[in-house]
């Protein structure tokens, strides 16, 4: 597509597009729209939104249908910035989110980690070069909810000027339908060619409506194959699948980028993050419970090194979490542990996990690691940029999406198969019987995060003394005195997240009413300014003081290691082997490190609480959609 042409002629093109109504242009498929709009939590993507005519129609129809309980989200994507600015003005008083993005990559919209009930490409497909069409349709199919519809209008009758000036290409309905079949879509409607609504005699239009079946994605057979059918000489394969599932479910912001490959689009994650979660899930399983992870009685696995893993036996699984700071000897040991884990993952499960029925002589792996050597240092703050130093981990986008959307159904299968594997190993022979396998299940509980509000409660008490005006319930604005709760805005029982951004001071009665329900989008937005004010004053104010102090002998008791976890410590630590800690700066870093990796659509360097709040609204919608949670 020639963005320059559309930018240079934006006003004339906008006037031309807006001269015809949505009903004039889209009457051939409009019968599918009412059932979509009837869903108050529907999500619609207008891709190539131009001057905003269609996005405006969707948003107005949603408001008319649902009034004050309208939770329908309309995304308008337009690569021509001048045209998008005009479109944003057309929809300025409506619930439409404008983004600058384009096929075939759609990097911005895929980073939102959301899926759609309806995707409209009106007068777009002829701008996609034939070489990019297969990838474009694969990307669009991945953005659909099960049962979701993709509407594509085809423009026939391009002129020589169209080819050159507007970068158009010939289109074919049969080609599009064939590509659709290849990505699991079926044709719901194919219209005959119709006359152009603007009266251009050489141009004809045709509409294709494609639909994603309700039976999930093609990734499920592969996941089931690895979890149930694949040989397991150790628990490595199950461990890797569970790590990736946990990252996809809890860390939408972990994706560094998406990229094309001959075998389909792939998601790129920090290799260090995969290694961190790898260590997290094995930590207590091996060190505390002493369960063997291989058929023989060797307690060691390849990533357990004397200068790394075995120097961190005083740590627990919950120490291996985003936002923690390790210093001194513990930091050096953690560097070496992560390096050993990356190497072990690369040489074991990544090497041996293959697709079902793959050719025996094929060496194309499902998962790949491009690893880097990282020099051990006496300080390591666990955030996305730090963990990216170990290189990049690559997995199929279809597998990522399956984990992202269906984690609560897939994880029990992985855990059950892991229990079976451990029970079959010689070293765990005492746990072979079904009644004893309960202990294996317990040991596989994901221990992080621990549900605790102690740290935030201490911070609230401190601020209440310094600035009484902050002592208000974020949901109701009631003054908070002696009786109050610290609430998980996204319910912990349904999405275990104990990050600072998710913990908010609340009136006890209000919190009991909310219980483990999900706040409605309306309730969340009503509370926006109070939530932002709490975030700012509690964690981002440069005048922040500490909740507790750590003395020299306390640091020595920690074997010269130091981690910020449940308590915030002062910067005044007079120990030569422990670097000086700027607690104020570390707290701010931790706040955004946790938020930027947990919530969709944020960059790893984001420091905007406005963007954070938008991402929180998106996450609320995802949880509602994926888990069908009760709302409050």
Tab-separated table of C-alpha atoms in Angstrom, residues 17-260:
chain	number	residue	atom	x	y	z
A	17	UNK	CA	-15.361	7.493	1.697
A	18	UNK	CA	-17.693	9.401	4.019
A	19	UNK	CA	-20.062	10.235	1.156
A	20	UNK	CA	-21.436	6.703	1.427
A	21	UNK	CA	-22.860	5.132	4.574
A	22	UNK	CA	-21.860	1.827	6.157
A	23	UNK	CA	-25.192	0.346	5.040
A	24	UNK	CA	-24.600	1.449	1.439
A	25	UNK	CA	-21.213	-0.251	1.270
A	26	UNK	CA	-21.674	-3.319	3.489
A	27	UNK	CA	-25.280	-4.398	2.961
A	28	UNK	CA	-24.140	-7.716	1.441
A	29	UNK	CA	-22.844	-9.088	4.756
A	30	UNK	CA	-24.603	-6.859	7.326
A	31	UNK	CA	-26.863	-9.749	8.391
A	32	UNK	CA	-23.969	-11.136	10.480
A	33	UNK	CA	-23.519	-7.941	12.491
A	34	UNK	CA	-26.522	-7.988	14.906
A	35	UNK	CA	-25.505	-11.255	16.597
A	36	UNK	CA	-21.982	-9.876	17.099
A	37	UNK	CA	-23.185	-6.559	18.502
A	38	UNK	CA	-25.610	-8.334	20.856
A	39	UNK	CA	-22.589	-9.633	22.778
A	40	UNK	CA	-21.816	-6.788	25.259
A	41	UNK	CA	-18.169	-7.885	25.472
A	42	UNK	CA	-17.553	-8.250	21.720
A	43	UNK	CA	-14.329	-7.035	20.195
A	44	UNK	CA	-14.218	-5.635	16.634
A	45	UNK	CA	-11.198	-4.772	14.484
A	46	UNK	CA	-11.552	-2.391	11.532
A	47	UNK	CA	-8.304	-2.962	9.671
A	48	UNK	CA	-7.560	-0.225	7.161
A	49	UNK	CA	-10.087	1.998	8.923
A	50	UNK	CA	-9.377	5.011	6.711
A	51	UNK	CA	-11.616	7.937	7.575
A	52	UNK	CA	-13.417	6.049	10.362
A	53	UNK	CA	-16.811	5.536	8.737
A	54	UNK	CA	-17.101	1.835	9.589
A	55	UNK	CA	-15.514	2.095	13.042
A	56	UNK	CA	-17.972	4.876	13.836
A	57	UNK	CA	-20.896	2.700	12.762
A	58	UNK	CA	-19.734	-0.197	14.973
A	59	UNK	CA	-19.235	2.068	18.001
A	60	UNK	CA	-22.564	3.872	17.571
A	61	UNK	CA	-24.437	0.599	17.130
A	62	UNK	CA	-22.778	-0.789	20.264
A	63	UNK	CA	-23.775	2.279	22.313
A	64	UNK	CA	-27.321	2.178	20.998
A	65	UNK	CA	-27.621	-1.533	21.796
A	66	UNK	CA	-26.032	-1.617	25.245
A	67	UNK	CA	-26.152	1.999	26.451
A	68	UNK	CA	-24.326	2.448	29.795
A	69	UNK	CA	-23.336	-1.249	30.054
A	70	UNK	CA	-21.550	-1.215	26.707
A	71	UNK	CA	-18.245	-3.084	26.967
A	72	UNK	CA	-17.763	-3.597	23.235
A	73	UNK	CA	-14.275	-2.640	22.098
A	74	UNK	CA	-13.694	-1.247	18.620
A	75	UNK	CA	-10.104	-1.075	17.338
A	76	UNK	CA	-9.410	1.039	14.247
A	77	UNK	CA	-6.086	0.317	12.525
A	78	UNK	CA	-4.828	2.616	9.779
A	79	UNK	CA	-1.228	2.859	8.467
A	80	UNK	CA	-1.692	6.239	6.690
A	81	UNK	CA	-1.238	8.717	9.558
A	82	UNK	CA	-2.938	11.710	7.889
A	83	UNK	CA	-6.001	9.636	7.079
A	84	UNK	CA	-6.008	8.153	10.596
A	85	UNK	CA	-6.014	11.630	12.147
A	86	UNK	CA	-9.136	12.515	10.163
A	87	UNK	CA	-10.707	9.214	11.156
A	88	UNK	CA	-9.936	9.819	14.836
A	89	UNK	CA	-11.831	13.131	14.606
A	90	UNK	CA	-14.845	11.364	13.089
A	91	UNK	CA	-14.939	8.943	16.061
A	92	UNK	CA	-13.614	11.299	18.786
A	93	UNK	CA	-16.662	11.027	21.074
A	94	UNK	CA	-17.002	7.280	20.636
A	95	UNK	CA	-15.360	4.226	22.152
A	96	UNK	CA	-12.821	3.596	19.378
A	97	UNK	CA	-9.108	2.914	19.901
A	98	UNK	CA	-6.921	4.017	16.971
A	99	UNK	CA	-3.620	2.273	16.238
A	100	UNK	CA	-1.005	2.688	13.527
A	101	UNK	CA	-0.254	-0.734	12.071
A	102	UNK	CA	-0.288	-2.712	8.823
A	103	UNK	CA	-0.308	-6.196	7.339
A	104	UNK	CA	1.408	-8.592	7.080
A	105	UNK	CA	3.137	-8.106	10.459
A	106	UNK	CA	0.441	-6.338	12.527
A	107	UNK	CA	3.008	-5.954	15.302
A	108	UNK	CA	1.042	-3.347	17.249
A	109	UNK	CA	-2.316	-5.098	17.291
A	110	UNK	CA	-0.865	-8.535	18.070
A	111	UNK	CA	1.018	-7.013	21.010
A	112	UNK	CA	-2.363	-6.207	22.565
A	113	UNK	CA	-2.766	-9.997	23.038
A	114	UNK	CA	-6.503	-9.856	22.290
A	115	UNK	CA	-8.723	-11.705	19.821
A	116	UNK	CA	-11.747	-10.526	17.870
A	117	UNK	CA	-15.335	-11.502	17.141
A	118	UNK	CA	-15.199	-9.555	13.875
A	119	UNK	CA	-12.357	-8.337	11.675
A	120	UNK	CA	-13.215	-6.123	8.698
A	121	UNK	CA	-10.879	-5.486	5.769
A	122	UNK	CA	-12.800	-3.048	3.592
A	123	UNK	CA	-10.890	-2.075	0.424
A	124	UNK	CA	-7.607	-3.420	1.820
A	125	UNK	CA	-6.845	-6.817	0.286
A	126	UNK	CA	-5.874	-5.412	-3.128
A	127	UNK	CA	-3.027	-3.542	-1.373
A	128	UNK	CA	-1.476	-6.791	-0.057
A	129	UNK	CA	1.216	-8.134	-2.436
A	130	UNK	CA	0.511	-11.755	-3.448
A	131	UNK	CA	3.754	-12.815	-1.747
A	132	UNK	CA	2.454	-11.486	1.606
A	133	UNK	CA	-1.095	-12.830	1.408
A	134	UNK	CA	-0.545	-16.269	2.966
A	135	UNK	CA	1.210	-14.738	5.965
A	136	UNK	CA	-1.389	-11.975	6.238
A	137	UNK	CA	-4.276	-14.441	6.349
A	138	UNK	CA	-2.452	-16.606	8.889
A	139	UNK	CA	-2.005	-13.533	11.070
A	140	UNK	CA	-5.685	-12.602	10.725
A	141	UNK	CA	-6.818	-16.149	11.553
A	142	UNK	CA	-4.712	-16.051	14.727
A	143	UNK	CA	-6.475	-12.843	15.773
A	144	UNK	CA	-9.962	-14.376	15.551
A	145	UNK	CA	-11.861	-15.819	18.492
A	146	UNK	CA	-13.284	-19.305	17.919
A	147	UNK	CA	-16.436	-18.626	15.885
A	148	UNK	CA	-15.132	-15.188	14.897
A	149	UNK	CA	-15.737	-13.774	11.409
A	150	UNK	CA	-13.298	-12.184	8.963
A	151	UNK	CA	-14.934	-9.980	6.312
A	152	UNK	CA	-12.814	-9.081	3.267
A	153	UNK	CA	-14.004	-6.956	0.351
A	154	UNK	CA	-12.272	-7.573	-2.971
A	155	UNK	CA	-11.830	-4.732	-5.488
A	156	UNK	CA	-11.791	-5.912	-9.105
A	157	UNK	CA	-10.813	-3.640	-12.006
A	158	UNK	CA	-7.467	-2.042	-11.110
A	159	UNK	CA	-6.035	0.332	-13.707
A	160	UNK	CA	-2.405	0.915	-14.624
A	161	UNK	CA	-2.477	4.065	-12.484
A	162	UNK	CA	-3.839	2.052	-9.546
A	163	UNK	CA	-0.957	-0.423	-9.854
A	164	UNK	CA	1.688	2.302	-9.880
A	165	UNK	CA	0.331	5.163	-7.785
A	166	UNK	CA	-1.749	3.344	-5.177
A	167	UNK	CA	0.302	0.111	-5.126
A	168	UNK	CA	-2.665	-2.161	-5.873
A	169	UNK	CA	-2.605	-5.767	-7.096
A	170	UNK	CA	-5.116	-8.079	-8.759
A	171	UNK	CA	-7.289	-10.139	-6.419
A	172	UNK	CA	-9.080	-13.455	-6.772
A	173	UNK	CA	-11.801	-14.980	-4.591
A	174	UNK	CA	-10.618	-18.536	-5.272
A	175	UNK	CA	-7.082	-17.665	-4.181
A	176	UNK	CA	-8.391	-16.138	-0.950
A	177	UNK	CA	-10.626	-19.139	-0.179
A	178	UNK	CA	-7.745	-21.549	-0.799
A	179	UNK	CA	-5.499	-19.591	1.577
A	180	UNK	CA	-8.317	-19.559	4.133
A	181	UNK	CA	-8.653	-23.334	4.032
A	182	UNK	CA	-4.930	-23.619	4.735
A	183	UNK	CA	-5.267	-21.740	8.037
A	184	UNK	CA	-8.421	-23.500	9.216
A	185	UNK	CA	-11.033	-20.939	8.110
A	186	UNK	CA	-14.152	-21.853	6.190
A	187	UNK	CA	-16.134	-19.691	3.779
A	188	UNK	CA	-19.391	-18.439	5.280
A	189	UNK	CA	-20.394	-16.153	2.377
A	190	UNK	CA	-19.196	-15.351	-1.128
A	191	UNK	CA	-21.119	-12.650	-2.981
A	192	UNK	CA	-21.231	-12.156	-6.740
A	193	UNK	CA	-19.424	-9.139	-8.140
A	194	UNK	CA	-21.385	-5.943	-7.507
A	195	UNK	CA	-21.257	-2.426	-8.948
A	196	UNK	CA	-19.194	0.266	-7.294
A	197	UNK	CA	-21.235	2.504	-4.953
A	198	UNK	CA	-19.281	5.565	-6.153
A	199	UNK	CA	-20.378	4.980	-9.757
A	200	UNK	CA	-16.990	3.949	-11.205
A	201	UNK	CA	-18.004	1.667	-14.077
A	202	UNK	CA	-14.679	-0.206	-14.346
A	203	UNK	CA	-14.682	-1.234	-10.661
A	204	UNK	CA	-16.643	-4.117	-9.129
A	205	UNK	CA	-16.697	-5.379	-5.560
A	206	UNK	CA	-17.021	-8.822	-4.061
A	207	UNK	CA	-17.276	-9.796	-0.389
A	208	UNK	CA	-15.896	-12.946	1.253
A	209	UNK	CA	-16.879	-13.781	4.854
A	210	UNK	CA	-14.592	-16.336	6.501
A	211	UNK	CA	-15.105	-17.939	9.912
A	212	UNK	CA	-12.909	-19.705	12.455
A	213	UNK	CA	-14.520	-22.929	13.738
A	214	UNK	CA	-15.429	-23.204	17.403
A	215	UNK	CA	-13.138	-26.176	18.029
A	216	UNK	CA	-9.974	-24.323	19.085
A	217	UNK	CA	-6.671	-24.113	17.222
A	218	UNK	CA	-4.450	-26.558	15.413
A	219	UNK	CA	-1.923	-26.297	18.236
A	220	UNK	CA	-3.909	-28.643	20.498
A	221	UNK	CA	-2.956	-31.921	18.751
A	222	UNK	CA	0.722	-30.961	18.996
A	223	UNK	CA	0.489	-30.050	22.700
A	224	UNK	CA	-1.358	-33.281	23.442
A	225	UNK	CA	1.254	-35.238	21.480
A	226	UNK	CA	4.137	-33.842	23.543
A	227	UNK	CA	2.272	-34.077	26.860
A	228	UNK	CA	0.827	-37.584	26.479
A	229	UNK	CA	2.323	-39.535	23.580
A	230	UNK	CA	5.911	-38.327	23.323
A	231	UNK	CA	8.680	-40.314	25.013
A	232	UNK	CA	9.904	-38.790	28.276
A	233	UNK	CA	13.291	-40.000	29.543
A	234	UNK	CA	13.093	-37.045	31.949
A	235	UNK	CA	10.573	-34.336	32.784
A	236	UNK	CA	12.277	-31.739	30.552
A	237	UNK	CA	9.592	-31.665	27.840
A	238	UNK	CA	6.688	-31.250	30.250
A	239	UNK	CA	8.664	-28.619	32.151
A	240	UNK	CA	9.243	-26.556	29.020
A	241	UNK	CA	5.581	-26.693	27.962
A	242	UNK	CA	4.471	-25.635	31.435
A	243	UNK	CA	6.982	-22.777	31.546
A	244	UNK	CA	5.745	-21.463	28.206
A	245	UNK	CA	2.119	-21.823	29.308
A	246	UNK	CA	2.800	-19.874	32.507
A	247	UNK	CA	4.544	-17.093	30.587
A	248	UNK	CA	1.735	-16.909	28.012
A	249	UNK	CA	-0.950	-16.860	30.705
A	250	UNK	CA	0.697	-14.425	33.120
A	251	UNK	CA	3.120	-12.345	31.075
A	252	UNK	CA	1.459	-11.020	27.927
A	253	UNK	CA	4.125	-8.325	27.730
A	254	UNK	CA	6.982	-10.830	27.519
A	255	UNK	CA	6.885	-11.028	23.713
A	256	UNK	CA	9.930	-9.260	22.263
A	257	UNK	CA	8.517	-9.463	18.735
A	258	UNK	CA	6.893	-11.752	16.198
A	259	UNK	CA	8.597	-12.784	12.982
A	260	UNK	CA	7.892	-14.804	9.873
